[in-house]
XYZ file of C-alpha atoms in Angstrom:
255
model
C 0.027 0.073 0.004
C 1.230 3.376 -0.884
C 2.106 6.196 1.862
C -1.240 7.560 2.989
C -2.031 11.180 2.960
C -2.718 12.222 6.584
C -6.051 13.912 5.740
C -7.291 10.797 4.196
C -6.173 8.713 7.042
C -7.620 10.687 9.996
C -10.852 11.156 7.698
C -10.370 15.229 7.318
C -11.157 16.610 3.729
C -8.149 17.281 1.752
C -8.390 20.499 -0.291
C -7.707 19.752 -4.002
C -5.910 23.122 -5.162
C -6.249 22.443 -8.928
C -9.981 21.903 -8.503
C -10.741 24.044 -5.601
C -13.032 21.438 -3.901
C -12.339 18.984 -0.973
C -12.209 15.530 -1.334
C -13.289 13.256 1.493
C -11.778 9.596 2.527
C -14.831 7.189 3.016
C -15.469 5.968 6.564
C -15.847 2.432 7.500
C -19.465 3.301 7.932
C -19.867 5.016 4.481
C -18.392 1.925 2.730
C -20.341 -0.843 4.699
C -23.507 1.182 4.559
C -23.372 1.596 0.684
C -23.643 -1.391 -1.407
C -22.916 1.117 -4.548
C -19.434 1.961 -3.236
C -17.322 -0.445 -5.361
C -19.306 1.148 -8.440
C -18.610 4.731 -7.147
C -14.873 3.876 -6.886
C -14.578 2.134 -10.068
C -15.980 5.247 -12.077
C -12.948 7.049 -10.909
C -10.065 4.628 -11.023
C -10.414 3.049 -14.441
C -6.973 4.029 -16.160
C -6.163 4.283 -19.806
C -4.084 1.148 -19.835
C -7.294 -0.670 -18.495
C -9.377 0.626 -21.434
C -6.543 -0.464 -23.686
C -6.662 -3.898 -22.102
C -10.274 -4.279 -22.198
C -10.518 -3.394 -25.636
C -7.760 -6.206 -26.761
C -9.633 -8.678 -24.772
C -12.935 -7.924 -26.431
C -11.319 -8.359 -29.777
C -9.697 -11.549 -28.467
C -6.214 -10.264 -28.545
C -3.375 -10.629 -25.997
C -3.371 -7.354 -23.741
C -0.959 -4.929 -25.704
C -0.477 -2.347 -23.306
C -0.347 0.560 -26.160
C -2.580 2.561 -27.856
C -5.740 0.916 -29.332
C -7.123 2.577 -32.575
C -10.627 4.206 -31.556
C -10.261 3.818 -27.644
C -11.695 6.564 -25.627
C -9.751 8.320 -22.754
C -10.951 7.683 -19.288
C -12.728 11.183 -19.373
C -14.235 10.601 -22.734
C -15.446 7.227 -21.544
C -17.131 8.489 -18.372
C -18.719 11.274 -20.419
C -19.827 8.779 -23.115
C -21.205 6.294 -20.402
C -23.110 9.245 -18.506
C -24.682 10.426 -21.631
C -25.870 7.061 -22.917
C -27.274 5.510 -19.669
C -29.563 7.361 -17.356
C -28.488 4.477 -14.730
C -24.854 5.548 -15.089
C -25.674 9.293 -15.038
C -27.518 8.787 -11.667
C -24.717 6.628 -10.387
C -21.839 9.460 -11.617
C -23.624 12.102 -9.447
C -24.040 10.115 -6.373
C -20.296 9.085 -6.767
C -19.302 12.757 -6.943
C -21.633 13.457 -3.856
C -19.999 10.489 -2.031
C -16.418 11.752 -2.566
C -16.860 15.569 -2.739
C -19.987 16.286 -0.676
C -20.980 18.282 -3.664
C -23.706 18.183 -6.185
C -22.370 18.345 -9.857
C -23.925 19.433 -13.192
C -22.279 16.980 -15.869
C -22.453 18.515 -19.638
C -21.106 15.893 -21.859
C -21.316 18.055 -25.006
C -18.788 20.383 -23.708
C -16.803 17.912 -21.739
C -17.423 19.782 -18.239
C -18.209 18.623 -14.880
C -19.039 21.599 -12.663
C -19.152 21.672 -8.911
C -22.382 23.347 -7.595
C -21.214 23.816 -3.795
C -20.065 27.341 -4.159
C -21.674 28.777 -7.332
C -23.445 31.155 -5.162
C -20.219 32.601 -3.992
C -18.859 33.104 -7.593
C -18.715 36.656 -9.119
C -16.314 35.566 -12.025
C -16.854 32.486 -14.197
C -13.274 31.783 -14.308
C -13.598 30.855 -10.414
C -16.143 28.138 -11.169
C -14.975 24.826 -9.627
C -14.939 22.376 -12.801
C -13.439 19.309 -14.143
C -13.146 20.512 -17.954
C -9.874 18.862 -19.274
C -8.087 15.417 -19.292
C -5.540 16.540 -17.096
C -8.066 17.771 -14.292
C -10.175 14.470 -14.584
C -6.685 12.435 -14.484
C -5.527 14.545 -11.296
C -8.992 13.897 -9.671
C -8.801 10.203 -10.465
C -5.360 9.851 -8.697
C -6.828 11.616 -5.553
C -9.690 9.441 -5.280
C -7.196 6.555 -5.502
C -5.331 7.625 -2.646
C -8.187 8.166 -0.694
C -9.358 4.829 -0.927
C -5.704 3.050 -0.731
C -4.895 2.471 -4.280
C -1.667 3.394 -5.947
C -1.767 6.594 -8.165
C -0.886 5.811 -11.850
C 1.360 7.815 -14.178
C -0.102 9.355 -17.211
C -0.153 6.709 -20.353
C 2.966 6.567 -22.435
C 1.724 6.845 -26.050
C 4.783 6.065 -27.541
C 6.444 3.741 -25.322
C 8.579 0.640 -26.904
C 6.122 -2.071 -27.751
C 8.322 -4.761 -26.216
C 8.009 -2.821 -22.678
C 4.238 -2.059 -23.239
C 3.666 -5.717 -23.569
C 5.555 -6.931 -20.805
C 3.718 -4.086 -18.661
C 0.476 -5.457 -19.908
C 0.941 -8.926 -19.215
C 1.920 -7.983 -15.723
C -1.375 -6.090 -15.312
C -3.113 -9.058 -16.204
C -1.198 -11.321 -13.688
C -1.976 -8.897 -11.225
C -5.538 -8.919 -11.819
C -5.428 -12.862 -11.570
C -3.648 -12.184 -8.359
C -6.171 -9.977 -6.859
C -8.966 -11.939 -7.738
C -7.353 -15.105 -6.196
C -6.274 -13.133 -3.131
C -9.802 -11.673 -2.459
C -11.178 -15.397 -2.569
C -8.359 -16.513 0.069
C -8.168 -13.384 2.186
C -10.193 -12.710 5.470
C -13.310 -10.710 4.809
C -13.623 -7.136 5.726
C -15.883 -7.587 8.648
C -13.578 -10.354 10.290
C -10.867 -7.463 9.876
C -13.019 -5.174 11.680
C -13.805 -7.694 14.471
C -10.169 -8.272 14.962
C -9.456 -4.656 15.003
C -11.802 -4.201 17.816
C -9.957 -7.217 19.978
C -6.594 -5.796 19.559
C -6.906 -3.317 22.573
C -6.038 -0.250 20.551
C -9.439 1.732 21.502
C -11.296 0.552 18.501
C -14.823 -0.828 19.352
C -18.030 -1.605 17.520
C -19.319 1.741 18.646
C -16.715 3.722 17.154
C -14.927 1.912 14.344
C -17.536 2.947 11.799
C -15.784 6.524 12.469
C -12.283 5.714 11.115
C -11.457 6.145 7.551
C -11.784 2.899 5.295
C -8.179 3.153 4.413
C -6.849 3.591 7.774
C -8.788 0.154 8.907
C -6.659 -1.857 6.560
C -3.428 0.034 7.254
C -3.817 -0.325 11.031
C -4.439 -4.042 10.793
C -1.425 -4.631 8.577
C 0.816 -2.738 10.718
C -0.597 -4.453 13.847
C 0.256 -7.615 12.118
C 3.642 -6.653 11.299
C 4.287 -5.485 15.153
C 2.971 -8.812 16.372
C 5.257 -10.901 14.178
C 8.169 -8.567 15.165
C 7.238 -9.221 18.821
C 7.025 -12.995 18.216
C 10.337 -13.304 16.483
C 12.112 -11.208 19.253
C 10.743 -13.435 21.887
C 11.746 -16.696 19.978
C 15.134 -15.221 19.508
C 15.670 -14.251 23.006
C 14.393 -17.409 24.424
C 17.461 -19.595 23.847
C 15.746 -21.961 21.123
C 15.397 -19.394 18.183
C 15.886 -20.218 14.671
C 18.838 -18.803 13.293
C 17.029 -18.120 9.754
C 14.730 -15.649 11.900
C 15.679 -12.136 11.318
C 12.946 -9.638 12.751
C 11.838 -6.927 10.643
C 10.931 -3.732 12.393
C 7.442 -3.059 12.061
C 7.813 0.849 12.017
C 8.577 1.534 8.084
C 7.377 3.417 5.084
C 5.291 1.045 3.105
C 7.165 0.143 -0.249
């Protein structure tokens, strides 16, 4: 997991300078109480490489990791789907409300997403908070990724060496398969929350819903690292430790 922005860790909104809006990391209770959360997240985390891979798969080709003729950008695809489906249009507005706590007006024809929260205070049209370019949508996507615990992505490389692009595409395919298998074998989110309530760190069923979704998994992971470190130290100092055991200190920046 990437380093976490402190605002997202403690559920304080982060002000996005480039857009003039706040972004809110969802709390545990926001996620478990809203069955549409996965859909909200997927709307804002689809990358250009994901689109290329999907189009290649639909054409029954191997992922090639490079531009596919006719492929839309994530911003274009978002607007196309919004215009084409009333269901997606409703979902998109709900997703913006979920992450920014603002209503939006989406105008596909002019490629514009206008945040309505501060319109009453605007004197100059230049001060309207909006997403009206590929760059701004890409920036917003990466901030959403960070606030839900995903790693930000780099801008797509349109002229990358074909062999390098192929290697990266196959790596993404392996990662998707690995995540799918991992989700089947990993403990459930409810089990993790129960474990957090039993760790003696002040969390209980009455307050655990107030911490951020991203902090729950981070605290759980670091607590596991601490327990392993403590166990390895006890084994080594008890006189019957395995010489192969090398305790790894549990306080470190995530890789």
